N, CA and C atoms as an extended XYZ file, in Angstrom:
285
Properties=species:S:1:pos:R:3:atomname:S:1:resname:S:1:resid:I:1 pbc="F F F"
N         4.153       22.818       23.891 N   UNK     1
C         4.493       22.526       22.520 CA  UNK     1
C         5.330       21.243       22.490 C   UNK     1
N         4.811       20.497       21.518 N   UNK     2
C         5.702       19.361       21.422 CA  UNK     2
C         6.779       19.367       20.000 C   UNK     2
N         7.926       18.588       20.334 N   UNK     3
C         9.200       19.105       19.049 CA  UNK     3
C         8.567       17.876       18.456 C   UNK     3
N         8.646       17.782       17.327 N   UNK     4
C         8.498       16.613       16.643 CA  UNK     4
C         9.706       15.485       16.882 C   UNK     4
N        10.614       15.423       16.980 N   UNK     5
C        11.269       14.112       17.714 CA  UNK     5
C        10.857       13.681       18.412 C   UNK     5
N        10.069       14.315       19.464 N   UNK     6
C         9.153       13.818       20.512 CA  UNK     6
C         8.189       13.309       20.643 C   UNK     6
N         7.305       13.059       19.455 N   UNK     7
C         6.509       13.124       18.849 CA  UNK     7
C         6.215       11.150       18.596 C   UNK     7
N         5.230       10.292       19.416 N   UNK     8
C         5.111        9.144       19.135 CA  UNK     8
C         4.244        9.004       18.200 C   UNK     8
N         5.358        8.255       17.027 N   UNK     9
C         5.279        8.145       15.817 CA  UNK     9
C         3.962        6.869       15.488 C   UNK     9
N         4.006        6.302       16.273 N   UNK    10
C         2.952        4.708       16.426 CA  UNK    10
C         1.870        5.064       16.625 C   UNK    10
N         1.531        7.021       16.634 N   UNK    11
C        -0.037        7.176       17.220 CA  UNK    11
C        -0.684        7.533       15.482 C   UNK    11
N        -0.021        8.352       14.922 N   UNK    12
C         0.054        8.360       13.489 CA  UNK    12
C        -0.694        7.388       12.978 C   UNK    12
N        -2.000        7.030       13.356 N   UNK    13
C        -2.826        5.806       12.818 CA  UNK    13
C        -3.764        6.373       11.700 C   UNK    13
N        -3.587        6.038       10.138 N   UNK    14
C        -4.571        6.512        8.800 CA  UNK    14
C        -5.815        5.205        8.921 C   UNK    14
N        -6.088        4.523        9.710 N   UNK    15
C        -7.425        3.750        9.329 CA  UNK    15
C        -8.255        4.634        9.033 C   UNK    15
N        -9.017        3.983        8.242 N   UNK    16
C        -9.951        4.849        7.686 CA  UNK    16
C       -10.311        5.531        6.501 C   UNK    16
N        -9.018        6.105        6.362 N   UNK    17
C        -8.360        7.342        5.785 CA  UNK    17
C        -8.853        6.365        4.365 C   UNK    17
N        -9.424        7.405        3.056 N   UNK    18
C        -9.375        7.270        1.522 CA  UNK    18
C        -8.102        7.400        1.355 C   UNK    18
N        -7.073        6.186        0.006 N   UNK    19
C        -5.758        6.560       -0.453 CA  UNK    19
C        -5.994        6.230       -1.683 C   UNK    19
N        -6.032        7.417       -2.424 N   UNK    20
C        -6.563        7.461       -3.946 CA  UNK    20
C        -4.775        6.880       -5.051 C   UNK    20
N        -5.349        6.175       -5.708 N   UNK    21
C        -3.925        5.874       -6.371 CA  UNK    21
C        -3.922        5.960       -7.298 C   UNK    21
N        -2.341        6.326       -8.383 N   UNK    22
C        -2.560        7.723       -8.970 CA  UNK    22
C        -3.718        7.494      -10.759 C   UNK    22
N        -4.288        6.481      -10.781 N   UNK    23
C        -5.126        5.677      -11.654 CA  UNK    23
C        -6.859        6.153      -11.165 C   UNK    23
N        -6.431        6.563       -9.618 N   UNK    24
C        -7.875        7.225       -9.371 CA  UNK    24
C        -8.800        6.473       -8.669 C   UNK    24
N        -8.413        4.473       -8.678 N   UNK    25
C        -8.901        3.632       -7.297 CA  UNK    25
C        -9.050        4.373       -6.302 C   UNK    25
N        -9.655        3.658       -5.218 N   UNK    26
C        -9.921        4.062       -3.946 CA  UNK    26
C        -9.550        3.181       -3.079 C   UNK    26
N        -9.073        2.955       -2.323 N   UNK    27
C        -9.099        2.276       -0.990 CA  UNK    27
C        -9.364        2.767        0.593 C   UNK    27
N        -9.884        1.951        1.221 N   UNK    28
C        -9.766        2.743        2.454 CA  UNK    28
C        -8.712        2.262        3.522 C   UNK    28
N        -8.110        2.796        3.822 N   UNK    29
C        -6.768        2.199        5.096 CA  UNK    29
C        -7.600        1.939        5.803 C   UNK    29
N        -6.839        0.638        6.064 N   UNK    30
C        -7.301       -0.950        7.103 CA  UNK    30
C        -6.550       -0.457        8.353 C   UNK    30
N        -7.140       -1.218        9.854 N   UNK    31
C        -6.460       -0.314       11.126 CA  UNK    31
C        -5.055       -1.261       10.920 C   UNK    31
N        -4.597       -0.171       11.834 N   UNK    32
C        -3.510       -0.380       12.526 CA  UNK    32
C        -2.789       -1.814       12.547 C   UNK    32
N        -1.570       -1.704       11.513 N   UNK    33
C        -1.055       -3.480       11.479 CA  UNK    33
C        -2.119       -4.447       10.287 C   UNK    33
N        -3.017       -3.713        9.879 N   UNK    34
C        -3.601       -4.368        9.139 CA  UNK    34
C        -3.045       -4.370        7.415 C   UNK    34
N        -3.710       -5.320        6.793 N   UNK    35
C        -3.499       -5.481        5.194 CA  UNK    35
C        -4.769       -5.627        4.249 C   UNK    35
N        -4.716       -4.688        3.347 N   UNK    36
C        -6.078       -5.079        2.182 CA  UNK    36
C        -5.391       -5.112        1.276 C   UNK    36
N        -6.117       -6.337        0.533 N   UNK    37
C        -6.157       -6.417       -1.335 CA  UNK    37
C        -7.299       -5.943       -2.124 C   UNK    37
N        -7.540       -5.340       -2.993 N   UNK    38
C        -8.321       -5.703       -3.905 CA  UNK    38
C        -8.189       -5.347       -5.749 C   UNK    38
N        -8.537       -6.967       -5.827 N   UNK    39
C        -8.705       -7.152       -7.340 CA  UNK    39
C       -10.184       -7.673       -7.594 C   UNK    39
N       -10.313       -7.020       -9.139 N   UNK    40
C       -11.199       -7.086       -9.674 CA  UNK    40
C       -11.272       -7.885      -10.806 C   UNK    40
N       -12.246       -8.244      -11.774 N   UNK    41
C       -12.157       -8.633      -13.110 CA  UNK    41
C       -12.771       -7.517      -13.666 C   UNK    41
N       -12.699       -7.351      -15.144 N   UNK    42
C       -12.721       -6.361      -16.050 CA  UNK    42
C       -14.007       -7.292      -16.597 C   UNK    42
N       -15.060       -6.268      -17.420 N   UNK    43
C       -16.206       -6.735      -18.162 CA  UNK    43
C       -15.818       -8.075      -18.804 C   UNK    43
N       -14.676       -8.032      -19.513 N   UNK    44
C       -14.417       -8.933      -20.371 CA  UNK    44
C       -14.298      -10.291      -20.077 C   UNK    44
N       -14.056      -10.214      -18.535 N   UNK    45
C       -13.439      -11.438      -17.877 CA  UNK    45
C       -11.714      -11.072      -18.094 C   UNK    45
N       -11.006      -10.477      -18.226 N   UNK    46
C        -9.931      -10.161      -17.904 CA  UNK    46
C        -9.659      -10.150      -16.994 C   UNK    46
N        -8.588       -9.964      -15.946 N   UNK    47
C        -8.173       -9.466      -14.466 CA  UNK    47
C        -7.687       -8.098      -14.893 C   UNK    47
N        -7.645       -7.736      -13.081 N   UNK    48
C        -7.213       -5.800      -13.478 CA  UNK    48
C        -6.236       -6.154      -12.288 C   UNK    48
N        -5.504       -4.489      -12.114 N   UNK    49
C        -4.522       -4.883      -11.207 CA  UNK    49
C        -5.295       -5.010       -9.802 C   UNK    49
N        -4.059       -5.591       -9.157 N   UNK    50
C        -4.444       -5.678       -7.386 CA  UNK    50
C        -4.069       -4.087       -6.874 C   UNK    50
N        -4.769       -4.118       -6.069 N   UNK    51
C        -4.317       -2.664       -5.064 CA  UNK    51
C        -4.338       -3.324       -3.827 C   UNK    51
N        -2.897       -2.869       -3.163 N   UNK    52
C        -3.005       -3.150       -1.604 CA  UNK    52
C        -2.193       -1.980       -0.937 C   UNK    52
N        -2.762       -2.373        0.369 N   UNK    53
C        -2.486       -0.953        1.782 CA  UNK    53
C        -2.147       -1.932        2.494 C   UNK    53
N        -0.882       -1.413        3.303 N   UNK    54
C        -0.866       -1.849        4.714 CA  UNK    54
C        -0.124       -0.601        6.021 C   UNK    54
N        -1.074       -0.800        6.780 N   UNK    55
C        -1.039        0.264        7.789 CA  UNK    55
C        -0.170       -0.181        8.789 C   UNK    55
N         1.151        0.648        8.808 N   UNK    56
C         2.263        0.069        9.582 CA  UNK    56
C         3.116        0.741       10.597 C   UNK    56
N         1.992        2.051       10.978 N   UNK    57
C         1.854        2.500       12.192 CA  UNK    57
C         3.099        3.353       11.866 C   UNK    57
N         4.021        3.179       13.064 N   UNK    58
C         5.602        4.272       12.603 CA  UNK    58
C         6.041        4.404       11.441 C   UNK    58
N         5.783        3.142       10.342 N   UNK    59
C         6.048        3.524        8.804 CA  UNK    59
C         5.288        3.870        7.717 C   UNK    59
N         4.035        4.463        8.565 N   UNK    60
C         3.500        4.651        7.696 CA  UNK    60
C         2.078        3.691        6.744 C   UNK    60
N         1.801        4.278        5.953 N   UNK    61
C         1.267        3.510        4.740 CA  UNK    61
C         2.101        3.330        3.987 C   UNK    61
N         1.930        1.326        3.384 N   UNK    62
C         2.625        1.428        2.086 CA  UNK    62
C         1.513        0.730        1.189 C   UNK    62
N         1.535        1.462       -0.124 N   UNK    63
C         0.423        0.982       -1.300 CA  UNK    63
C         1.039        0.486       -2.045 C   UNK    63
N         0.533       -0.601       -2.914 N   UNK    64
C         1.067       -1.596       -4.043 CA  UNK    64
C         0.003       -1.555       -4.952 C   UNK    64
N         0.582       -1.501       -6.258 N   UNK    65
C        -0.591       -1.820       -7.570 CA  UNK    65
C         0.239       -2.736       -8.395 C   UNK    65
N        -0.308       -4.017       -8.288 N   UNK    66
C         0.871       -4.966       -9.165 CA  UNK    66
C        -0.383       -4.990      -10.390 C   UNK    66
N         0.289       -5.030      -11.328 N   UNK    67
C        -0.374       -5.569      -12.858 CA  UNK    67
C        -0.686       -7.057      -13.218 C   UNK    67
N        -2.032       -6.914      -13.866 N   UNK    68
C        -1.985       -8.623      -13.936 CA  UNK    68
C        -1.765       -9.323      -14.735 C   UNK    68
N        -0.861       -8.992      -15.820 N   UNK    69
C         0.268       -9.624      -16.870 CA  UNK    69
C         0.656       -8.226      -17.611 C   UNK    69
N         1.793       -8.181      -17.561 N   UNK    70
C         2.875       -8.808      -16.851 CA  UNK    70
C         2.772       -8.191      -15.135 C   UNK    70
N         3.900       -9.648      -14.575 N   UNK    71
C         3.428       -9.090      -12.909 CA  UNK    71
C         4.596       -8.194      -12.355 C   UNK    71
N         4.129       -7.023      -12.387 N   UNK    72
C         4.999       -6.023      -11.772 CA  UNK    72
C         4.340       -4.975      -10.762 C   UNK    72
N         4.876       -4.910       -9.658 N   UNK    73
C         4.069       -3.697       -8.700 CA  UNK    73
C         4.944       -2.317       -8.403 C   UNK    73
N         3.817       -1.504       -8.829 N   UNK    74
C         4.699       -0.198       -8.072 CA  UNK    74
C         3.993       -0.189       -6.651 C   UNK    74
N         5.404        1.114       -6.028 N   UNK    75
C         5.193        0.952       -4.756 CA  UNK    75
C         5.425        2.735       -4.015 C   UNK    75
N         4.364        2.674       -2.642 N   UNK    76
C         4.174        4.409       -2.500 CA  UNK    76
C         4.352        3.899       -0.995 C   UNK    76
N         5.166        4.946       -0.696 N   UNK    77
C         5.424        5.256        0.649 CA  UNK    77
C         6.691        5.355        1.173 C   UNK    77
N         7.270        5.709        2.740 N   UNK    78
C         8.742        5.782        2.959 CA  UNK    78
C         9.178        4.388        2.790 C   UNK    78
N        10.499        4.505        1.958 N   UNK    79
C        11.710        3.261        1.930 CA  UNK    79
C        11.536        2.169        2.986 C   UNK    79
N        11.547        2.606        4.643 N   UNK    80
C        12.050        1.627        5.193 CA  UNK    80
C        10.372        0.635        5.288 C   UNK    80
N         9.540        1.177        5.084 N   UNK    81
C         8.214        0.637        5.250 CA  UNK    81
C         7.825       -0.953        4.098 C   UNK    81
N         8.366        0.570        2.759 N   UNK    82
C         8.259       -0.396        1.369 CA  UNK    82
C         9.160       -1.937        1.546 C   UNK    82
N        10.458       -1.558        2.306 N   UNK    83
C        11.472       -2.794        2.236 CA  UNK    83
C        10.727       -3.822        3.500 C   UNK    83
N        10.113       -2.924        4.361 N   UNK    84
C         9.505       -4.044        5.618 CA  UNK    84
C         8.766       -5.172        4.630 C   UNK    84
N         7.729       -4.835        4.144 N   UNK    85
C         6.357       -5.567        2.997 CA  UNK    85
C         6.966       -6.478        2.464 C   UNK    85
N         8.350       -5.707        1.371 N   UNK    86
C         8.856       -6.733        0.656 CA  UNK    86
C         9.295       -7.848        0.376 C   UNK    86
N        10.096       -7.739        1.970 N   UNK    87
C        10.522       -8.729        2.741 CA  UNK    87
C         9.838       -9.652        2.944 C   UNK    87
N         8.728       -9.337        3.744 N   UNK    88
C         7.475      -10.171        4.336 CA  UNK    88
C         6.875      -10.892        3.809 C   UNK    88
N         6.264      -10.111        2.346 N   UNK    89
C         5.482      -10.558        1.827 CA  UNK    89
C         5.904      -10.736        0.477 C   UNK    89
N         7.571      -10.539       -0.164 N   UNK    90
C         7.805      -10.543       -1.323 CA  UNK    90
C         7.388       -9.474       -2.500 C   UNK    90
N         7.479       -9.619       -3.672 N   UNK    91
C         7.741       -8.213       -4.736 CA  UNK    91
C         7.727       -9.175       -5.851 C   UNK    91
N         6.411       -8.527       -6.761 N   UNK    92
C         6.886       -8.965       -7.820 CA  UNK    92
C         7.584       -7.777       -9.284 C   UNK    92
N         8.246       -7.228       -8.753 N   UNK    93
C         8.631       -6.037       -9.471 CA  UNK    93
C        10.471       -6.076       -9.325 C   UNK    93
N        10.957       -7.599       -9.161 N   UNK    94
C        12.618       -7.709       -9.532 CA  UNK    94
C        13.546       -7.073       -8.582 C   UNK    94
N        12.710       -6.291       -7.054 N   UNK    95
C        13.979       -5.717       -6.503 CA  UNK    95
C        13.788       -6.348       -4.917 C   UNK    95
């Protein structure tokens, strides 16, 4: 039996994996260390929001749906993952 402290957290790999967001998109988790976007346009020629995944192994998945006016993203997954992205890659949601 293994205790979960013991437990290497970096094997925890979701590629693959469907992450439905809560609008009902689909994405599929990109491997390991990887990043997806996707945006669309709307019939109208409008834009719709972006959806992104990034698979970050010990932290997890973190998902983003930023809006495409006004630009604000929510964000799913553990804290220290969400603040890794943010960092990295910036936020347009003021925090």
């Amino acid at each position: 039996m293994t205790e979960i402290g013991e437990t290497d957290r970096a094997t925890c790999d979701l590629a693959g994996t469907t992450i439905v967001f809560p609008d009902g998109f689909e994405v599929v988790a990109p491997a390991l260390g990887g990043r997806t976007a996707t945006a669309e346009r709307h019939r109208d020629g409008s834009e719709s929001d972006t959806y992104s995944l990034a698979n970050l192994g010990i932290y997890g998945i973190v998902a983003a749906q930023t809006a495409a006016d006004p630009k604000h993203t929510d964000w799913w997954g553990i804290a220290e993952g969400i603040s890794k992205e943010k960092l990295a890659f910036g936020s347009h949601d003021g925090n």
